[in-house]
PDB file of C-alpha atoms and ligand atoms in Angstrom:
ATOM      1  CA  MET A   1      -5.935 -17.896  -4.512  1.00  0.00           C
ATOM      2  CA  LEU A   2      -7.000 -14.791  -7.012  1.00  0.00           C
ATOM      3  CA  SER A   3      -9.569 -16.462  -8.936  1.00  0.00           C
ATOM      4  CA  SER A   4     -11.001 -13.157 -10.096  1.00  0.00           C
ATOM      5  CA  LEU A   5      -7.594 -12.518 -12.309  1.00  0.00           C
ATOM      6  CA  PRO A   6      -7.650 -14.085 -15.745  1.00  0.00           C
ATOM      7  CA  ASN A   7      -5.007 -17.218 -16.001  1.00  0.00           C
ATOM      8  CA  ASN A   8      -1.769 -16.730 -16.008  1.00  0.00           C
ATOM      9  CA  PHE A   9      -2.042 -13.098 -14.014  1.00  0.00           C
ATOM     10  CA  ARG A  10       0.706 -10.692 -13.823  1.00  0.00           C
ATOM     11  CA  ALA A  11       2.361  -9.397  -9.977  1.00  0.00           C
ATOM     12  CA  ILE A  12       4.665  -6.549  -8.574  1.00  0.00           C
ATOM     13  CA  VAL A  13       4.902  -6.106  -5.222  1.00  0.00           C
ATOM     14  CA  LEU A  14       6.712  -2.399  -4.109  1.00  0.00           C
ATOM     15  CA  GLY A  15       8.530  -2.402  -1.021  1.00  0.00           C
ATOM     16  CA  ALA A  16       8.935  -6.318  -0.843  1.00  0.00           C
ATOM     17  CA  SER A  17      10.988  -6.075   1.955  1.00  0.00           C
ATOM     18  CA  GLY A  18       8.793  -5.476   4.430  1.00  0.00           C
ATOM     19  CA  ALA A  19       6.514  -8.215   6.637  1.00  0.00           C
ATOM     20  CA  ILE A  20       4.151  -7.134   4.840  1.00  0.00           C
ATOM     21  CA  GLY A  21       5.262  -6.632   1.206  1.00  0.00           C
ATOM     22  CA  GLY A  22       7.167  -9.780   1.929  1.00  0.00           C
ATOM     23  CA  ALA A  23       4.652 -12.032   2.717  1.00  0.00           C
ATOM     24  CA  LEU A  24       2.272 -10.917  -0.289  1.00  0.00           C
ATOM     25  CA  PHE A  25       5.623 -11.437  -2.764  1.00  0.00           C
ATOM     26  CA  LYS A  26       5.918 -15.032  -1.349  1.00  0.00           C
ATOM     27  CA  ALA A  27       2.083 -15.318  -1.362  1.00  0.00           C
ATOM     28  CA  LEU A  28       1.221 -15.023  -5.033  1.00  0.00           C
ATOM     29  CA  SER A  29       4.929 -16.614  -5.941  1.00  0.00           C
ATOM     30  CA  GLU A  30       3.387 -19.572  -4.256  1.00  0.00           C
ATOM     31  CA  THR A  31       0.339 -19.503  -6.278  1.00  0.00           C
ATOM     32  CA  PRO A  32      -0.096 -21.358  -9.649  1.00  0.00           C
ATOM     33  CA  ARG A  33      -1.961 -18.856 -11.549  1.00  0.00           C
ATOM     34  CA  CYS A  34       0.356 -15.991 -11.009  1.00  0.00           C
ATOM     35  CA  ALA A  35       2.488 -16.829 -14.136  1.00  0.00           C
ATOM     36  CA  ALA A  36       5.119 -13.891 -12.898  1.00  0.00           C
ATOM     37  CA  ALA A  37       5.442 -11.866  -9.201  1.00  0.00           C
ATOM     38  CA  LEU A  38       8.245  -9.356  -8.952  1.00  0.00           C
ATOM     39  CA  ALA A  39       9.120  -7.994  -6.025  1.00  0.00           C
ATOM     40  CA  VAL A  40      10.359  -4.077  -5.499  1.00  0.00           C
ATOM     41  CA  SER A  41      12.215  -2.965  -2.834  1.00  0.00           C
ATOM     42  CA  ARG A  42      15.132  -0.278  -2.312  1.00  0.00           C
ATOM     43  CA  SER A  43      17.479  -2.662  -1.119  1.00  0.00           C
ATOM     44  CA  GLY A  44      16.706  -3.960  -5.380  1.00  0.00           C
ATOM     45  CA  GLU A  45      17.338  -3.252  -8.824  1.00  0.00           C
ATOM     46  CA  ASP A  46      17.342   0.983  -9.266  1.00  0.00           C
ATOM     47  CA  ALA A  47      16.975   1.526  -5.800  1.00  0.00           C
ATOM     48  CA  PHE A  48      13.958   1.752  -5.941  1.00  0.00           C
ATOM     49  CA  ASP A  49      13.145   4.857  -3.374  1.00  0.00           C
ATOM     50  CA  ILE A  50       9.526   6.436  -3.474  1.00  0.00           C
ATOM     51  CA  THR A  51      10.908   9.956  -2.478  1.00  0.00           C
ATOM     52  CA  HIS A  52      13.034   9.974  -5.330  1.00  0.00           C
ATOM     53  CA  GLU A  53      11.212  10.558  -8.389  1.00  0.00           C
ATOM     54  CA  PRO A  54      13.491   9.342 -10.922  1.00  0.00           C
ATOM     55  CA  SER A  55      13.775   5.707  -9.208  1.00  0.00           C
ATOM     56  CA  VAL A  56      10.535   5.371  -9.233  1.00  0.00           C
ATOM     57  CA  GLU A  57      10.297   6.432 -12.675  1.00  0.00           C
ATOM     58  CA  ALA A  58      13.181   4.430 -13.816  1.00  0.00           C
ATOM     59  CA  THR A  59      11.696   0.837 -11.863  1.00  0.00           C
ATOM     60  CA  ALA A  60       8.564   1.620 -14.009  1.00  0.00           C
ATOM     61  CA  ARG A  61       9.839   1.666 -17.054  1.00  0.00           C
ATOM     62  CA  ARG A  62      12.164  -1.206 -15.863  1.00  0.00           C
ATOM     63  CA  LEU A  63       9.058  -3.427 -15.472  1.00  0.00           C
ATOM     64  CA  ALA A  64       6.542  -1.879 -18.564  1.00  0.00           C
ATOM     65  CA  GLY A  65       8.569  -4.437 -20.258  1.00  0.00           C
ATOM     66  CA  HIS A  66       7.275  -7.722 -18.764  1.00  0.00           C
ATOM     67  CA  GLY A  67       3.729  -6.263 -17.917  1.00  0.00           C
ATOM     68  CA  PRO A  68       0.885  -5.317 -18.133  1.00  0.00           C
ATOM     69  CA  PHE A  69      -0.057  -6.002 -14.922  1.00  0.00           C
ATOM     70  CA  ASN A  70      -3.065  -7.794 -12.845  1.00  0.00           C
ATOM     71  CA  LEU A  71      -1.528  -6.529  -9.880  1.00  0.00           C
ATOM     72  CA  ILE A  72       0.628  -4.001  -8.522  1.00  0.00           C
ATOM     73  CA  LEU A  73       0.761  -3.648  -4.670  1.00  0.00           C
ATOM     74  CA  ASP A  74       2.670  -1.102  -2.714  1.00  0.00           C
ATOM     75  CA  ALA A  75       3.347  -2.743   0.722  1.00  0.00           C
ATOM     76  CA  THR A  76       5.854   0.519   2.003  1.00  0.00           C
ATOM     77  CA  GLY A  77       5.640   2.954   4.369  1.00  0.00           C
ATOM     78  CA  VAL A  78       7.682   4.799   7.613  1.00  0.00           C
ATOM     79  CA  LEU A  79       5.848   4.729  10.666  1.00  0.00           C
ATOM     80  CA  VAL A  80       8.785   5.838  13.022  1.00  0.00           C
ATOM     81  CA  LEU A  81      11.751   7.903  10.802  1.00  0.00           C
ATOM     82  CA  ASP A  82      14.892   8.464  12.192  1.00  0.00           C
ATOM     83  CA  GLY A  83      14.466   7.359  15.508  1.00  0.00           C
ATOM     84  CA  ILE A  84      11.614   9.209  16.624  1.00  0.00           C
ATOM     85  CA  LEU A  85       8.533   8.042  18.300  1.00  0.00           C
ATOM     86  CA  PRO A  86       4.614   9.098  17.243  1.00  0.00           C
ATOM     87  CA  GLU A  87       3.144  11.759  18.839  1.00  0.00           C
ATOM     88  CA  LYS A  88       1.285  11.520  21.942  1.00  0.00           C
ATOM     89  CA  ARG A  89       0.574  15.452  22.090  1.00  0.00           C
ATOM     90  CA  LEU A  90      -0.217  18.581  20.106  1.00  0.00           C
ATOM     91  CA  ASP A  91       3.481  20.650  21.969  1.00  0.00           C
ATOM     92  CA  ALA A  92       5.589  17.111  20.177  1.00  0.00           C
ATOM     93  CA  LEU A  93       4.647  17.976  16.943  1.00  0.00           C
ATOM     94  CA  ASN A  94       8.260  18.455  14.709  1.00  0.00           C
ATOM     95  CA  PRO A  95       7.572  20.879  11.090  1.00  0.00           C
ATOM     96  CA  ALA A  96      10.721  18.835   9.788  1.00  0.00           C
ATOM     97  CA  HIS A  97       9.718  15.497  11.150  1.00  0.00           C
ATOM     98  CA  LEU A  98       5.802  16.420   9.991  1.00  0.00           C
ATOM     99  CA  LEU A  99       6.966  17.103   6.888  1.00  0.00           C
ATOM    100  CA  ARG A 100       9.476  14.225   6.150  1.00  0.00           C
ATOM    101  CA  LEU A 101       6.433  11.545   7.212  1.00  0.00           C
ATOM    102  CA  LEU A 102       4.352  13.175   4.663  1.00  0.00           C
ATOM    103  CA  GLU A 103       7.532  12.909   1.969  1.00  0.00           C
ATOM    104  CA  VAL A 104       7.352   9.050   2.056  1.00  0.00           C
ATOM    105  CA  ASN A 105       3.332   7.987   2.951  1.00  0.00           C
ATOM    106  CA  ALA A 106       1.665  10.660   0.780  1.00  0.00           C
ATOM    107  CA  VAL A 107       4.840  12.188  -1.763  1.00  0.00           C
ATOM    108  CA  GLY A 108       6.163   8.693  -1.956  1.00  0.00           C
ATOM    109  CA  ARG A 109       3.144   7.417  -2.586  1.00  0.00           C
ATOM    110  CA  ALA A 110       1.345  10.286  -5.405  1.00  0.00           C
ATOM    111  CA  MET A 111       4.765   9.460  -7.282  1.00  0.00           C
ATOM    112  CA  VAL A 112       4.449   5.284  -7.285  1.00  0.00           C
ATOM    113  CA  LEU A 113       0.297   5.812  -8.361  1.00  0.00           C
ATOM    114  CA  LYS A 114       1.797   8.592 -10.874  1.00  0.00           C
ATOM    115  CA  HIS A 115       3.939   5.837 -12.244  1.00  0.00           C
ATOM    116  CA  PHE A 116       2.655   2.409 -12.123  1.00  0.00           C
ATOM    117  CA  ILE A 117      -1.530   2.713 -12.462  1.00  0.00           C
ATOM    118  CA  PRO A 118      -0.113   3.053 -16.862  1.00  0.00           C
ATOM    119  CA  LEU A 119       1.645  -0.883 -16.202  1.00  0.00           C
ATOM    120  CA  LEU A 120      -2.459  -1.860 -14.708  1.00  0.00           C
ATOM    121  CA  SER A 121      -3.659  -4.230 -18.035  1.00  0.00           C
ATOM    122  CA  ARG A 122      -6.425  -2.158 -19.257  1.00  0.00           C
ATOM    123  CA  GLN A 123      -7.548  -5.580 -21.071  1.00  0.00           C
ATOM    124  CA  GLU A 124      -8.519  -7.557 -18.136  1.00  0.00           C
ATOM    125  CA  ARG A 125      -9.235  -6.978 -14.331  1.00  0.00           C
ATOM    126  CA  SER A 126      -6.569  -5.177 -12.823  1.00  0.00           C
ATOM    127  CA  ILE A 127      -6.518  -3.987  -8.612  1.00  0.00           C
ATOM    128  CA  PHE A 128      -3.980  -1.989  -7.492  1.00  0.00           C
ATOM    129  CA  GLY A 129      -3.721  -2.519  -3.735  1.00  0.00           C
ATOM    130  CA  VAL A 130      -1.772   0.153  -1.358  1.00  0.00           C
ATOM    131  CA  LEU A 131      -0.980  -0.870   1.989  1.00  0.00           C
ATOM    132  CA  SER A 132      -2.287   2.060   4.441  1.00  0.00           C
ATOM    133  CA  ALA A 133      -3.771   2.308   7.999  1.00  0.00           C
ATOM    134  CA  ARG A 134      -6.588   2.365  10.136  1.00  0.00           C
ATOM    135  CA  VAL A 135      -4.857   5.652  11.657  1.00  0.00           C
ATOM    136  CA  GLY A 136      -5.462   7.106   7.974  1.00  0.00           C
ATOM    137  CA  SER A 137      -9.191   7.502   8.749  1.00  0.00           C
ATOM    138  CA  ILE A 138     -10.538  10.563   9.792  1.00  0.00           C
ATOM    139  CA  GLU A 139     -14.139   9.554  10.706  1.00  0.00           C
ATOM    140  CA  ASP A 140     -12.202   6.437  12.849  1.00  0.00           C
ATOM    141  CA  ASN A 141      -9.952   8.689  14.917  1.00  0.00           C
ATOM    142  CA  HIS A 142     -11.542   7.781  18.766  1.00  0.00           C
ATOM    143  CA  LEU A 143      -8.099   7.866  19.904  1.00  0.00           C
ATOM    144  CA  GLY A 144      -5.821  10.828  19.188  1.00  0.00           C
ATOM    145  CA  GLY A 145      -2.343  10.996  18.966  1.00  0.00           C
ATOM    146  CA  TRP A 146       0.013   9.966  16.684  1.00  0.00           C
ATOM    147  CA  TYR A 147      -0.197  13.060  14.045  1.00  0.00           C
ATOM    148  CA  GLY A 148       1.728  12.906  11.465  1.00  0.00           C
ATOM    149  CA  TYR A 149       1.685   9.377  10.521  1.00  0.00           C
ATOM    150  CA  ARG A 150      -1.622   9.619  10.478  1.00  0.00           C
ATOM    151  CA  ALA A 151      -2.347  12.299   8.860  1.00  0.00           C
ATOM    152  CA  ALA A 152       0.505  10.909   6.331  1.00  0.00           C
ATOM    153  CA  LYS A 153      -1.680   8.179   6.080  1.00  0.00           C
ATOM    154  CA  ALA A 154      -4.665  10.384   5.449  1.00  0.00           C
ATOM    155  CA  ALA A 155      -2.883  12.216   2.503  1.00  0.00           C
ATOM    156  CA  GLY A 156      -1.922   8.862   0.918  1.00  0.00           C
ATOM    157  CA  ASN A 157      -5.162   7.826   1.054  1.00  0.00           C
ATOM    158  CA  ALA A 158      -6.255  11.127  -0.765  1.00  0.00           C
ATOM    159  CA  PHE A 159      -4.149  10.729  -3.768  1.00  0.00           C
ATOM    160  CA  LEU A 160      -5.372   7.066  -4.023  1.00  0.00           C
ATOM    161  CA  GLN A 161      -8.624   8.637  -4.390  1.00  0.00           C
ATOM    162  CA  ALA A 162      -8.131  11.429  -6.816  1.00  0.00           C
ATOM    163  CA  ALA A 163      -5.419   8.928  -8.862  1.00  0.00           C
ATOM    164  CA  ALA A 164      -8.400   6.491  -8.973  1.00  0.00           C
ATOM    165  CA  ILE A 165     -11.282   8.648  -9.670  1.00  0.00           C
ATOM    166  CA  GLU A 166      -9.211   9.841 -13.135  1.00  0.00           C
ATOM    167  CA  ALA A 167      -8.058   6.004 -13.742  1.00  0.00           C
ATOM    168  CA  SER A 168     -11.231   4.478 -14.015  1.00  0.00           C
ATOM    169  CA  ARG A 169     -12.130   7.265 -16.592  1.00  0.00           C
ATOM    170  CA  ALA A 170     -10.204   5.131 -18.625  1.00  0.00           C
ATOM    171  CA  ASN A 171      -9.358   2.172 -17.548  1.00  0.00           C
ATOM    172  CA  PRO A 172     -13.374   1.191 -15.813  1.00  0.00           C
ATOM    173  CA  GLN A 173     -11.847  -2.292 -14.961  1.00  0.00           C
ATOM    174  CA  ALA A 174      -9.702  -0.966 -12.584  1.00  0.00           C
ATOM    175  CA  VAL A 175     -10.208  -1.920  -8.818  1.00  0.00           C
ATOM    176  CA  PHE A 176      -8.019   0.142  -6.154  1.00  0.00           C
ATOM    177  CA  ALA A 177      -8.555   0.087  -2.528  1.00  0.00           C
ATOM    178  CA  ALA A 178      -6.458   1.703   0.674  1.00  0.00           C
ATOM    179  CA  LEU A 179      -6.003  -1.427   2.938  1.00  0.00           C
ATOM    180  CA  GLN A 180      -5.891  -1.501   6.293  1.00  0.00           C
ATOM    181  CA  PRO A 181      -3.275  -5.276   7.028  1.00  0.00           C
ATOM    182  CA  GLY A 182      -4.388  -6.020  10.522  1.00  0.00           C
ATOM    183  CA  THR A 183      -2.262  -5.380  13.572  1.00  0.00           C
ATOM    184  CA  VAL A 184       0.703  -7.356  11.876  1.00  0.00           C
ATOM    185  CA  ALA A 185       4.031  -8.554  13.541  1.00  0.00           C
ATOM    186  CA  SER A 186       7.317  -6.039  11.214  1.00  0.00           C
ATOM    187  CA  ASN A 187       9.672  -3.882  12.014  1.00  0.00           C
ATOM    188  CA  LEU A 188       7.446  -1.391  12.120  1.00  0.00           C
ATOM    189  CA  SER A 189       4.542  -2.146  14.824  1.00  0.00           C
ATOM    190  CA  LYS A 190       7.234  -3.932  17.191  1.00  0.00           C
ATOM    191  CA  PRO A 191       7.729  -0.657  19.582  1.00  0.00           C
ATOM    192  CA  PHE A 192       4.256  -0.832  19.999  1.00  0.00           C
ATOM    193  CA  ARG A 193       2.343  -4.340  19.702  1.00  0.00           C
ATOM    194  CA  SER A 194       4.040  -7.580  21.749  1.00  0.00           C
ATOM    195  CA  ALA A 195       3.596 -10.365  19.802  1.00  0.00           C
ATOM    196  CA  ASP A 196       0.650 -11.720  21.071  1.00  0.00           C
ATOM    197  CA  GLN A 197      -0.709  -8.319  19.927  1.00  0.00           C
ATOM    198  CA  THR A 198      -0.278  -8.741  16.241  1.00  0.00           C
ATOM    199  CA  ILE A 199      -1.000 -10.980  13.044  1.00  0.00           C
ATOM    200  CA  SER A 200       1.406 -12.715  11.894  1.00  0.00           C
ATOM    201  CA  PRO A 201       2.469 -11.268   7.569  1.00  0.00           C
ATOM    202  CA  ASP A 202       0.897 -14.081   6.599  1.00  0.00           C
ATOM    203  CA  VAL A 203      -1.908 -13.905   7.371  1.00  0.00           C
ATOM    204  CA  SER A 204      -2.556 -11.104   6.307  1.00  0.00           C
ATOM    205  CA  ALA A 205      -1.441 -11.411   3.539  1.00  0.00           C
ATOM    206  CA  ALA A 206      -3.585 -13.950   3.041  1.00  0.00           C
ATOM    207  CA  GLY A 207      -6.649 -12.073   3.820  1.00  0.00           C
ATOM    208  CA  LEU A 208      -5.669  -9.001   2.271  1.00  0.00           C
ATOM    209  CA  LEU A 209      -5.571 -11.195  -0.897  1.00  0.00           C
ATOM    210  CA  GLN A 210      -8.855 -12.519  -0.452  1.00  0.00           C
ATOM    211  CA  THR A 211      -9.856  -9.119  -0.478  1.00  0.00           C
ATOM    212  CA  LEU A 212      -8.570  -7.541  -2.701  1.00  0.00           C
ATOM    213  CA  ASN A 213      -9.734 -10.670  -5.406  1.00  0.00           C
ATOM    214  CA  GLN A 214     -13.797 -10.067  -4.140  1.00  0.00           C
ATOM    215  CA  LEU A 215     -13.939  -6.665  -4.745  1.00  0.00           C
ATOM    216  CA  GLN A 216     -15.661  -4.773  -8.005  1.00  0.00           C
ATOM    217  CA  ALA A 217     -14.396  -1.695 -10.323  1.00  0.00           C
ATOM    218  CA  LYS A 218     -16.894   0.999  -8.713  1.00  0.00           C
ATOM    219  CA  GLY A 219     -14.547   4.125 -10.387  1.00  0.00           C
ATOM    220  CA  ARG A 220     -13.203   5.072  -6.776  1.00  0.00           C
ATOM    221  CA  ALA A 221     -11.096   3.337  -4.335  1.00  0.00           C
ATOM    222  CA  TRP A 222     -12.436   1.242  -1.702  1.00  0.00           C
ATOM    223  CA  PHE A 223     -10.556   1.613   2.151  1.00  0.00           C
ATOM    224  CA  VAL A 224     -10.882  -2.225   3.731  1.00  0.00           C
ATOM    225  CA  ASP A 225      -9.222  -4.120   6.303  1.00  0.00           C
ATOM    226  CA  HIS A 226      -7.500  -7.918   5.634  1.00  0.00           C
ATOM    227  CA  ARG A 227     -10.690  -9.064   7.426  1.00  0.00           C
ATOM    228  CA  GLY A 228     -12.637  -7.450   3.488  1.00  0.00           C
ATOM    229  CA  GLU A 229     -14.365  -4.665   6.234  1.00  0.00           C
ATOM    230  CA  GLU A 230     -15.137  -1.025   5.091  1.00  0.00           C
ATOM    231  CA  ILE A 231     -13.561   1.863   6.813  1.00  0.00           C
ATOM    232  CA  PRO A 232     -15.081   5.137   6.238  1.00  0.00           C
ATOM    233  CA  TRP A 233     -12.659   7.612   5.217  1.00  0.00           C
TER     234      TRP A 233
HETATM  235  N1  NAP B 301       2.567  -3.363  10.263  1.00  0.00           N
HETATM  236  C1  NAP B 301       1.236  -2.946  11.375  1.00  0.00           C
HETATM  237  O1  NAP B 301       0.345  -3.451  12.010  1.00  0.00           O
HETATM  238  C2  NAP B 301       0.649  -2.122   9.682  1.00  0.00           C
HETATM  239  C3  NAP B 301      -0.370  -1.376  10.861  1.00  0.00           C
HETATM  240  C4  NAP B 301      -1.286  -0.854   9.419  1.00  0.00           C
HETATM  241  C5  NAP B 301      -0.667  -0.373   8.447  1.00  0.00           C
HETATM  242  N2  NAP B 301       0.811  -0.754   8.053  1.00  0.00           N
HETATM  243  C6  NAP B 301       1.053  -0.557   6.639  1.00  0.00           C
HETATM  244  O2  NAP B 301       1.709  -1.449   5.808  1.00  0.00           O
HETATM  245  C7  NAP B 301       2.859  -1.114   5.473  1.00  0.00           C
HETATM  246  C8  NAP B 301       3.424  -2.249   5.342  1.00  0.00           C
HETATM  247  O3  NAP B 301       3.959  -2.481   6.840  1.00  0.00           O
HETATM  248  P1  NAP B 301       5.732  -2.678   7.215  1.00  0.00           P
HETATM  249  O4  NAP B 301       4.359  -3.901   8.752  1.00  0.00           O
HETATM  250  O5  NAP B 301       5.814  -4.500   6.561  1.00  0.00           O
HETATM  251  O6  NAP B 301       6.124  -2.843   8.039  1.00  0.00           O
HETATM  252  P2  NAP B 301       8.203  -2.985   7.192  1.00  0.00           P
HETATM  253  O7  NAP B 301       8.126  -3.851   7.939  1.00  0.00           O
HETATM  254  O8  NAP B 301       8.914  -1.802   8.700  1.00  0.00           O
HETATM  255  O9  NAP B 301       7.749  -2.446   5.986  1.00  0.00           O
HETATM  256  C9  NAP B 301       8.154  -1.418   5.203  1.00  0.00           C
HETATM  257  C10 NAP B 301       8.628  -1.220   4.229  1.00  0.00           C
HETATM  258  O10 NAP B 301       8.261  -0.171   3.756  1.00  0.00           O
HETATM  259  C11 NAP B 301       9.876   0.651   2.868  1.00  0.00           C
HETATM  260  N3  NAP B 301       9.952   1.877   2.642  1.00  0.00           N
HETATM  261  C12 NAP B 301      10.270   2.587   3.766  1.00  0.00           C
HETATM  262  N4  NAP B 301      11.092   3.948   2.900  1.00  0.00           N
HETATM  263  C13 NAP B 301      11.130   3.559   1.707  1.00  0.00           C
HETATM  264  C14 NAP B 301      11.291   4.180   1.326  1.00  0.00           C
HETATM  265  N5  NAP B 301      12.108   6.406   1.214  1.00  0.00           N
HETATM  266  N6  NAP B 301      11.143   3.735  -0.541  1.00  0.00           N
HETATM  267  C15 NAP B 301      10.951   2.975  -0.899  1.00  0.00           C
HETATM  268  N7  NAP B 301      10.297   1.604   0.111  1.00  0.00           N
HETATM  269  C16 NAP B 301      10.214   1.754   1.583  1.00  0.00           C
HETATM  270  C17 NAP B 301      10.528  -0.566   3.693  1.00  0.00           C
HETATM  271  O11 NAP B 301      12.257  -0.391   2.645  1.00  0.00           O
HETATM  272  P3  NAP B 301      13.472  -0.691   3.281  1.00  0.00           P
HETATM  273  O12 NAP B 301      12.618  -2.489   3.761  1.00  0.00           O
HETATM  274  O13 NAP B 301      14.135  -0.551   2.572  1.00  0.00           O
HETATM  275  O14 NAP B 301      12.930  -0.439   4.748  1.00  0.00           O
HETATM  276  C18 NAP B 301      10.193  -2.102   3.284  1.00  0.00           C
HETATM  277  O15 NAP B 301       9.916  -2.561   2.474  1.00  0.00           O
HETATM  278  C19 NAP B 301       3.517   0.434   5.768  1.00  0.00           C
HETATM  279  O16 NAP B 301       2.169   0.689   4.833  1.00  0.00           O
HETATM  280  C20 NAP B 301       2.641   0.681   7.043  1.00  0.00           C
HETATM  281  O17 NAP B 301       1.699   1.972   7.362  1.00  0.00           O
HETATM  282  C21 NAP B 301       1.561  -1.804   8.961  1.00  0.00           C
END
């Protein structure tokens, strides 16, 4: 697993309390070549909350002493917030709720990029992967609806792309990727998908790590799914 990373590579999983984050952390913990897998979540040390920049900064500062890292994964994200389901129609749009979705999925992601990209190794191959969603693709939107989540994921992708281009100038070996994990059994997907319509977090995590292992640095970000297929932005 992750044979393209150096032996004894070091990794961080943000959002490790989630279904996919937890599975990614478990897979890395069971990978002998991974010298250290560090799990970060809201319920852990630093009360890491991506909507509160000081907590993101404090976590990054604390972990910097354990780096540099060859693999950083951000598995945070929300779909249903405050009990409000994704909008099916334009007339369901609520500005305060739209801003909340953007706050977590886009601005929160930007704060993660700001404080964690500097922790990537510059001497060796490194990978920064963030959990996006296929519905964040503007081009690949065939159904409409889910306005807030779609827009927030697209904005999160835009932050990643800009950060990837900037960071690649100083760190040309670094790989950046927005990831579609499949339709995965989790609290996030539960209201919308029955068990037989989902894959397990472990299957998703294995696919995501295999995909990341094969990506080459290219001076900008990839948008790929857990089977390694590219998604249009
Ligand atoms: N499941 C799917 O089918 C699917 C499909 C496409 C994309 N995705 C994406 O994959 C990612 C993981 O989803 P999942 O299915 O594993 O969902 P999940 O089980 O609900 O996990 C979400 C994670 O995000 C964390 N989080 C939410 N708000 C946060 C905040 N303000 N600060 C810090 N952490 C926060 C949660 O922390 P707490 O435990 O503290 O709440 C949890 O660790 C998300 O970005 C999601 O959009 C999932």
